Short mmCIF file of C-alpha atoms in Angstrom, two decimals:
data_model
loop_
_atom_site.label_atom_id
_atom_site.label_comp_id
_atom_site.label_asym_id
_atom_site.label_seq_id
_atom_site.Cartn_x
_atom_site.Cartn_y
_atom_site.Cartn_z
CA UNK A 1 -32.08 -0.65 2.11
CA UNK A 2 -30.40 -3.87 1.46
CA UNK A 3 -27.65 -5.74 1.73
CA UNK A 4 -25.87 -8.95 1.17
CA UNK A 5 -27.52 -12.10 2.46
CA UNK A 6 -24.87 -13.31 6.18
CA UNK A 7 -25.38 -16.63 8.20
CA UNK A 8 -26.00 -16.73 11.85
CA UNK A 9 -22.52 -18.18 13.44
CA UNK A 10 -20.74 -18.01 16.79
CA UNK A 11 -24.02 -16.47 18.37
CA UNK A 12 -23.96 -13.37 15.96
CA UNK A 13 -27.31 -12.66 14.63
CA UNK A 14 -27.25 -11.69 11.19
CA UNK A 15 -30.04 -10.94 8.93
CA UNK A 16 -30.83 -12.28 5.77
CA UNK A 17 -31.92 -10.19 2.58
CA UNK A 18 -31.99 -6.62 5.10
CA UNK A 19 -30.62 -4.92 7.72
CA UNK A 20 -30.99 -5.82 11.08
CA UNK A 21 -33.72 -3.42 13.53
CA UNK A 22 -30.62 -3.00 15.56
CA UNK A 23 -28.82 -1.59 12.33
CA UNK A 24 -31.80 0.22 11.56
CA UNK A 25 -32.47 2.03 14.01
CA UNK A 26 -28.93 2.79 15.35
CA UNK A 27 -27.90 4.29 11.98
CA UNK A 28 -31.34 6.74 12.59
CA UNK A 29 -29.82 8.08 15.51
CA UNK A 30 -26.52 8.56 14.08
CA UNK A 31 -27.88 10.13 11.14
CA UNK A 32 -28.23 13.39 13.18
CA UNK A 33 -24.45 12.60 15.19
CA UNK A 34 -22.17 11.12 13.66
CA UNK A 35 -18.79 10.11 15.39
CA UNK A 36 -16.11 12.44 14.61
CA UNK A 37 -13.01 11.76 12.72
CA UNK A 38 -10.56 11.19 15.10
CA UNK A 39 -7.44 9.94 13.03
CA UNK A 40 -5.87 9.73 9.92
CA UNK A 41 -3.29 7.76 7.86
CA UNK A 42 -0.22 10.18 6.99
CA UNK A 43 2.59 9.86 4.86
CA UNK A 44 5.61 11.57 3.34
CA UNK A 45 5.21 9.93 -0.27
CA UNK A 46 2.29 7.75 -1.28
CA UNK A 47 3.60 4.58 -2.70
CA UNK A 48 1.12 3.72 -5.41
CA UNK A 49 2.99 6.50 -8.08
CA UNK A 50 -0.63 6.70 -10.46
CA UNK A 51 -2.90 7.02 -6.84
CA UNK A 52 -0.45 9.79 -5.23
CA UNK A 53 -0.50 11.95 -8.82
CA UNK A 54 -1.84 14.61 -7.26
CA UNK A 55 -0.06 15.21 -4.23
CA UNK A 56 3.55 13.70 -4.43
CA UNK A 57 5.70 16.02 -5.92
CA UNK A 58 4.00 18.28 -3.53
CA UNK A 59 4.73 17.07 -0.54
CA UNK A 60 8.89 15.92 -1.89
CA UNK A 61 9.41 19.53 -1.83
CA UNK A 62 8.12 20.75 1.33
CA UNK A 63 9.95 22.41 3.73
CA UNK A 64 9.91 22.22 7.43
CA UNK A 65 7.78 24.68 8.06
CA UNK A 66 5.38 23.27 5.83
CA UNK A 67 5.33 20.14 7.39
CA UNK A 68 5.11 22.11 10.58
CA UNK A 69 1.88 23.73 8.75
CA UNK A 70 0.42 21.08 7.62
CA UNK A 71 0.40 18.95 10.91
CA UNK A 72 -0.89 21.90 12.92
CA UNK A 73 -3.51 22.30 10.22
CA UNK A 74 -4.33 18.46 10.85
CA UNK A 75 -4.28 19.24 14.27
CA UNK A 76 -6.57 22.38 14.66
CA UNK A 77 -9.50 19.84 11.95
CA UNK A 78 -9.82 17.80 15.42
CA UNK A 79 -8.03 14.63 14.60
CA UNK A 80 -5.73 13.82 17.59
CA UNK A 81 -4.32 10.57 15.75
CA UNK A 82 -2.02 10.31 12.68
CA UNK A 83 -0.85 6.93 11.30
CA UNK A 84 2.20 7.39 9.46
CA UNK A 85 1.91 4.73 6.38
CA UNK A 86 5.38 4.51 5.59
CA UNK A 87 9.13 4.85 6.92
CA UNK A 88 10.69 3.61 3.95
CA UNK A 89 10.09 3.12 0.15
CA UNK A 90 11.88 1.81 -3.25
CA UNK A 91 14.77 0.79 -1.02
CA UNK A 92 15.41 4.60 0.67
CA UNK A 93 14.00 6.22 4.19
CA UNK A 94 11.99 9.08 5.10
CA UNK A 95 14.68 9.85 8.14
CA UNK A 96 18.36 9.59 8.30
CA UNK A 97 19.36 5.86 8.81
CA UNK A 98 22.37 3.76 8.85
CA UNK A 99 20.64 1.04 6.88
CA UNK A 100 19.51 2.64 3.65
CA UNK A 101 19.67 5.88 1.83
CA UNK A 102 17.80 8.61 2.45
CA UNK A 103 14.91 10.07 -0.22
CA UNK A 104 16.01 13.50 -1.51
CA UNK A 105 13.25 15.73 0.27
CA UNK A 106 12.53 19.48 0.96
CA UNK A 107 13.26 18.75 4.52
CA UNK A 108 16.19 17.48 6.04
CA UNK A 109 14.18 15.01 8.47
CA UNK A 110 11.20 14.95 7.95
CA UNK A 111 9.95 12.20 10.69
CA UNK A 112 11.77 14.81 13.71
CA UNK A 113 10.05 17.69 11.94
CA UNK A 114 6.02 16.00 11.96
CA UNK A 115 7.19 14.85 15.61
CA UNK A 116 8.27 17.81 17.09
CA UNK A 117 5.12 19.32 15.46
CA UNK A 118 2.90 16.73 17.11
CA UNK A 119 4.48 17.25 20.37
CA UNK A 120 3.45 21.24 20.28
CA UNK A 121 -0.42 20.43 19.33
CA UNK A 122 -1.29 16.88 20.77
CA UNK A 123 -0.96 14.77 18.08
CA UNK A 124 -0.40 11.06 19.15
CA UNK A 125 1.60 9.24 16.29
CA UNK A 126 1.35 5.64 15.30
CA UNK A 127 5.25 5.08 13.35
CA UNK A 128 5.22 2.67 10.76
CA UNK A 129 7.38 -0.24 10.72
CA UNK A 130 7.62 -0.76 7.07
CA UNK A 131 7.93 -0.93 4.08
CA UNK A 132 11.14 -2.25 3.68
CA UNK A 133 11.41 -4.16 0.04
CA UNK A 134 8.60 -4.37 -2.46
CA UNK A 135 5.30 -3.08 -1.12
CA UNK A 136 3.73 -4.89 -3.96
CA UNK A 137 4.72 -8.59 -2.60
CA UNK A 138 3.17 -8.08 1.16
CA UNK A 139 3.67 -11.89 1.91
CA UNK A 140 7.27 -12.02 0.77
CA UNK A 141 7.64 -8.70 2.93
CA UNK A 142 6.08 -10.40 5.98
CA UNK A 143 8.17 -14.08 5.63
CA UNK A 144 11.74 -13.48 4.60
CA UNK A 145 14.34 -13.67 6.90
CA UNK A 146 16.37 -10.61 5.50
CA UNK A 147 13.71 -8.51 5.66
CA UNK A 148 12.26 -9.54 9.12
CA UNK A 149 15.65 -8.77 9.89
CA UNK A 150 16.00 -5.22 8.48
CA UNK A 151 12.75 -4.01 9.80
CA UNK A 152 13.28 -5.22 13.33
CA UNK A 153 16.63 -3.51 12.95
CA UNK A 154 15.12 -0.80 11.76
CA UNK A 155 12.64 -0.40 14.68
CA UNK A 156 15.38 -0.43 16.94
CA UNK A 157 16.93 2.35 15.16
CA UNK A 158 13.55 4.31 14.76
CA UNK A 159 13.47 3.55 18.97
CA UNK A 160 16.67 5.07 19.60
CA UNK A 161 15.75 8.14 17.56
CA UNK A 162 12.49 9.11 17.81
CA UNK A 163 10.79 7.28 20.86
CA UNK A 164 11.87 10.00 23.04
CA UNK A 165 9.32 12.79 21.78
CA UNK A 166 5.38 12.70 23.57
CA UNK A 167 3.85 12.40 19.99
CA UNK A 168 5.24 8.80 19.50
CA UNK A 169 1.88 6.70 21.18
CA UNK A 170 2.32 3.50 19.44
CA UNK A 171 3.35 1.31 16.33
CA UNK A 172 1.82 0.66 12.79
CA UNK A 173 2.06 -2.04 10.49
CA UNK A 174 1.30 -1.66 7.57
CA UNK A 175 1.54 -5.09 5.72
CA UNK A 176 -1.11 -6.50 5.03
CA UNK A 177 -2.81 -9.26 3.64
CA UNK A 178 -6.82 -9.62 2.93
CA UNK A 179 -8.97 -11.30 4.84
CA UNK A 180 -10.26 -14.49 3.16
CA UNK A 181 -12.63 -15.56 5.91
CA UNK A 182 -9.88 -15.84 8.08
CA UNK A 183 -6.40 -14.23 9.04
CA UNK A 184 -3.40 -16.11 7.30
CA UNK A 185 -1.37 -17.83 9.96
CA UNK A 186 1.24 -16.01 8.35
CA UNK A 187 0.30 -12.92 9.00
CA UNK A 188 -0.77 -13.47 12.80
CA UNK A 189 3.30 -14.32 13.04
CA UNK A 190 4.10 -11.01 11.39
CA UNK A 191 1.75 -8.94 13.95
CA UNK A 192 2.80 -10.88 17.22
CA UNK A 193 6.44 -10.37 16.15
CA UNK A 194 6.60 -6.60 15.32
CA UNK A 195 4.20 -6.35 18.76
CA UNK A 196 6.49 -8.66 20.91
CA UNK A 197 9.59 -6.50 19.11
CA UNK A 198 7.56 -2.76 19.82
CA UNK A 199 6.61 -3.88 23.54
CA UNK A 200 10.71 -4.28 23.99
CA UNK A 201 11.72 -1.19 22.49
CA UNK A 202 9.03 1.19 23.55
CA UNK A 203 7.00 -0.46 26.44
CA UNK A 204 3.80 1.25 26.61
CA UNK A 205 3.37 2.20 23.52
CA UNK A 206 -0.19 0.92 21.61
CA UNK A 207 -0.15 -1.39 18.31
CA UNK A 208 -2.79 -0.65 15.06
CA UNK A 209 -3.81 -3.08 12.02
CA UNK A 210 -5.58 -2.05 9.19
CA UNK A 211 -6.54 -5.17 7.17
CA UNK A 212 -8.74 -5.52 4.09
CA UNK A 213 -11.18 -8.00 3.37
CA UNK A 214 -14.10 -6.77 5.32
CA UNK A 215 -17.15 -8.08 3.70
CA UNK A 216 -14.72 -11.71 3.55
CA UNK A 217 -14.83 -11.63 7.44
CA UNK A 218 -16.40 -15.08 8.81
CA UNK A 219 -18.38 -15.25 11.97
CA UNK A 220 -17.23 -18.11 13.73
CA UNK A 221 -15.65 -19.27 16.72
CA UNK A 222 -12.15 -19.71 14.35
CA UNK A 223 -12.14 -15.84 13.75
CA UNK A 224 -12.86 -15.27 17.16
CA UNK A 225 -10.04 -17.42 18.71
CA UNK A 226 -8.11 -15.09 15.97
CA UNK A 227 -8.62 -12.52 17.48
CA UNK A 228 -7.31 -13.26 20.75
CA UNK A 229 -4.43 -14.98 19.68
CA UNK A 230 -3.55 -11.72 17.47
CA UNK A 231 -1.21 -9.24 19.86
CA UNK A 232 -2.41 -5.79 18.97
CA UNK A 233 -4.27 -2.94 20.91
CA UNK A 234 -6.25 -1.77 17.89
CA UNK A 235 -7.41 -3.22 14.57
CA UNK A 236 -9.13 -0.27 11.98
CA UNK A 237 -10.65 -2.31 9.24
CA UNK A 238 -10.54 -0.65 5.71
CA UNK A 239 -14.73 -0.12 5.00
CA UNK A 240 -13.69 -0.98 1.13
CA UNK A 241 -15.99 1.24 -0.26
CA UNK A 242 -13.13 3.58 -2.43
CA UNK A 243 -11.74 0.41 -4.03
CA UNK A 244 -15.02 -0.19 -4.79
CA UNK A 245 -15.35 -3.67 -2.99
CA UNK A 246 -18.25 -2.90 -0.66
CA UNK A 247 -21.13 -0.62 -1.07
CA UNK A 248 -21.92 2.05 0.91
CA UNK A 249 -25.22 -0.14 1.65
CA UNK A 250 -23.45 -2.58 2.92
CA UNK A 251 -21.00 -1.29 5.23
CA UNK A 252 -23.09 -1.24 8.42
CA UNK A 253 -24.20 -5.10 8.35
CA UNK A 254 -20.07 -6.04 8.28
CA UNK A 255 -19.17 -3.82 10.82
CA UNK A 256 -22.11 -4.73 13.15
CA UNK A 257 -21.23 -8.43 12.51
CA UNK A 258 -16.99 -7.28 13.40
CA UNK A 259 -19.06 -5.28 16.89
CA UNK A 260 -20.07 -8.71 18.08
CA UNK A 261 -17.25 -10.81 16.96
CA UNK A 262 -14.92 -8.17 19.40
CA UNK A 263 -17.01 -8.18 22.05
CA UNK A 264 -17.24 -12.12 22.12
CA UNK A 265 -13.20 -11.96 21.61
CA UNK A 266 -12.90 -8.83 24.51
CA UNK A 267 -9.53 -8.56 22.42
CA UNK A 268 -8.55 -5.53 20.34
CA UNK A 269 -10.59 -2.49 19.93
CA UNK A 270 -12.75 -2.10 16.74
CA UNK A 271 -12.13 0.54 14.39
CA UNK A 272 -13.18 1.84 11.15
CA UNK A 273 -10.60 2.67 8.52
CA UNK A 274 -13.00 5.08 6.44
CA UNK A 275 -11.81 5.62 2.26
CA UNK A 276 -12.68 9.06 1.46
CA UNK A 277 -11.10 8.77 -2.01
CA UNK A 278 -12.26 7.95 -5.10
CA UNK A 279 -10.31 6.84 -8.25
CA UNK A 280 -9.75 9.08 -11.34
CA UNK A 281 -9.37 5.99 -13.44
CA UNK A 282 -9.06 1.93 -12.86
CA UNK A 283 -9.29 1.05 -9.65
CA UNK A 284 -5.33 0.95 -8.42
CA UNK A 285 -4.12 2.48 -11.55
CA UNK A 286 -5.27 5.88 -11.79
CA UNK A 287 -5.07 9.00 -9.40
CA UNK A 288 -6.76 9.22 -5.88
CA UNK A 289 -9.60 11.89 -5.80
CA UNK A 290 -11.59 13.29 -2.91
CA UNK A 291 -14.74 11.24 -2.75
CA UNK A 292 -17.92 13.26 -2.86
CA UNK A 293 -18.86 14.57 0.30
CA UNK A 294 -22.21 13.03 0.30
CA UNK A 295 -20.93 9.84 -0.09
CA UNK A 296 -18.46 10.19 3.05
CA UNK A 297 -21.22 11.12 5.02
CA UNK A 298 -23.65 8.09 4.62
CA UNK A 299 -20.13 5.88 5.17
CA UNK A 300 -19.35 7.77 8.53
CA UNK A 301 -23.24 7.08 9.59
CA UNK A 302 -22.77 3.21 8.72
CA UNK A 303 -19.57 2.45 10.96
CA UNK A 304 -20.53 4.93 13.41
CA UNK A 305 -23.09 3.04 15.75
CA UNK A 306 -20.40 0.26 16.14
CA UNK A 307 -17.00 1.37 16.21
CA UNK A 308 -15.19 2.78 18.96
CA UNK A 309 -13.06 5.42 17.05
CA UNK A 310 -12.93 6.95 13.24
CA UNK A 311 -10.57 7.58 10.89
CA UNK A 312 -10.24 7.86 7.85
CA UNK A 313 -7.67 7.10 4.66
CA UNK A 314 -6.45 9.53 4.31
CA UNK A 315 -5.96 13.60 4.95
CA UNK A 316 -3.06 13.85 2.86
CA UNK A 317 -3.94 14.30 -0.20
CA UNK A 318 -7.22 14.62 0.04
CA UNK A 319 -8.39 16.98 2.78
CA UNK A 320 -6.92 20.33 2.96
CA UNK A 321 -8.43 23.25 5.37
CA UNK A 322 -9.21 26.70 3.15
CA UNK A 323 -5.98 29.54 3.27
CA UNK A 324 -4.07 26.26 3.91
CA UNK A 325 -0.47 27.05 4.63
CA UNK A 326 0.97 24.25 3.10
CA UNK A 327 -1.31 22.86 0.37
CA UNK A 328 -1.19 19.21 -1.18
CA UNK A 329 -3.54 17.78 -3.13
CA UNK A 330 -7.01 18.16 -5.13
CA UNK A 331 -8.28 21.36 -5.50
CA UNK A 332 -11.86 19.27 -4.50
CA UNK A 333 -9.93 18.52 -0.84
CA UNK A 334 -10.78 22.24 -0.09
CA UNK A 335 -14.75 21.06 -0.76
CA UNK A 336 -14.74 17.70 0.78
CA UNK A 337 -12.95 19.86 4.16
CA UNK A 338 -15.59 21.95 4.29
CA UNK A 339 -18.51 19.24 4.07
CA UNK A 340 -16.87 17.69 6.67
CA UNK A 341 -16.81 20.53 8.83
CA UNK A 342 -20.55 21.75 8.34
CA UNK A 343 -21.46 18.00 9.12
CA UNK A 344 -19.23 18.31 12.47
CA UNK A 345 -16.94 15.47 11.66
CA UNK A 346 -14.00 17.58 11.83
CA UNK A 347 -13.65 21.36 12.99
CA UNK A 348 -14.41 24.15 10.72
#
């Protein structure tokens, strides 16, 4: 098996041409145990119209009870984390606000309905802080006054309503901006100050990143110091491999190269922010499909022997249990469930 050439920096040994023994053999004993899904990005409207073709119009008419349904169904799969991708979109919320309108849904509030759900079955809930404005410009999102303005407003707001119920564990956000060898100093401002902004609202409550760029990540003492300076409890890196950036080959030698660049920062926790899609069309301009089960297999067994926690992008869509209650999605989500389940990465 091989994989893209890496340099030795900042003490991490990487290998050139193949991957490491340590790669090697820790993918051989993960071959037989794998490491569970444990979370899974959420959302009430997927905000890329062509990827979400097969499940939005779905999920804008469900009900309450389907909601209920479908978080329970989440629930009893074995995930005990759900990120919730978005509050807001095209300029209108997901829950009654004072600061924008509200989306016509099925459901009156949806956010208080997937909460109160949580709190019945144990779901912990990462609440997105975003996206307030155009999704499509993330930098303009993450340095204009007005709109640093609006979402901290808005996180107050979300505070006062919602912070109350057990399921609400911690923060998301969901800006992002890819990794060219380093974080943007940009972007380390956006993070601190939604952290510094979550820690006064809701003290106690846990912060996750997701960031792209993976395979762009640079092993050196710079990214390290990153790392510390960055205020967040837990940083899930996208493995790339359903945008078709990284192969499925590959993924093991960046994420053992991320395992030592945490443990030299003894910062955030390392995740792995698995892609079990695949695209119908063009890559960002077609549909989302379930990726084939085989596939999401060999990418759970790369990130596996290095990561502290999986989960995966996303169930929503894209996994759905058979005799679902509250269906949305593929009819190939019923397959891709049941792989999962046979392979013990999520309950049968």
């Amino acid at each position: 098996m091989k994989r893209r050439d890496f340099l030795r920096s900042c003490g991490v040994t990487l290998m050139i041409g193949s991957v490491s023994h340590e790669i090697q053999a820790a993918i051989r004993h993960n071959s037989e145990k794998i490491k569970s899904i444990e979370g899974s990005w959420f959302e009430f409207q997927h905000h890329n119209l062509a990827e979400g073709k097969y499940w939005n119009e779905t999920l804008k008419t469900f009900s309450a009870a389907q909601w209920d349904a479908k978080v329970k169904e989440i629930a009893d799969s074995g995930i005990r984390y759900l990120v919730l991708l978005n509050v807001a979109i095209y300029d209108k919320t997901f829950y009654p606000s004072v600061l924008l309108p509200q989306h016509d849904m099925g459901c009156e509030d949806p956010l208080e309905t997937v909460l109160n759900t949580a709190d019945k079955y144990g779901i912990k809930f990462f609440i997105s802080n975003d996206f307030f404005g155009d999704w499509t410009n993330p930098y303009f999102l993450m340095t204009d006054p007005g709109i640093n303005k609006l979402r901290l407003t808005a996180m107050n707001e979300i505070a006062e309503k919602y912070a109350h119920h057990k399921s609400f564990y911690g923060w998301y956000f969901p800006n992002e901006t890819g990794i060219s060898g380093h974080y943007e100093d940009f972007f380390i401002n956006y993070v601190n100050a939604s952290s510094a902004e979550a820690a006064k609202l809701t003290p106690g409550t846990k912060t996750l990143i997701a960031p792209y760029g993976t395979r762009n990540v640079k092993a050196d003492d710079k990214y390290a110091r990153q790392l510390e300076s960055l205020n967040v409890d837990y940083i899930a890196y996208q493995d790339e491999i359903g945008v078709e950036k990284t192969r499925v080959d590959e993924s093991a030698g960046y994420f053992e190269q991320l395992h030592r660049l945490h443990k030299k920062a003894s910062r955030s926790s390392l995740w792995a922010d698995v892609e079990v899609f695949r695209f119908e069309g063009t890559v960002y301009q077609s549909a989302l499909l379930p990726a084939p089960a085989e596939r999401v297999i060999r990418q759970l067994e790369a990130v596996s022997p290095f990561v502290e926690k999986i989960f995966i992008y996303q169930y929503t869509g894209l996994l759905n249990k058979p005799g679902s209650l509250a269906f949305a999605g593929h009819p190939d989500s019923l397959i891709l469930y049941e792989e999962l389940a046979k392979h013990k990465a999520i309950n049968s």
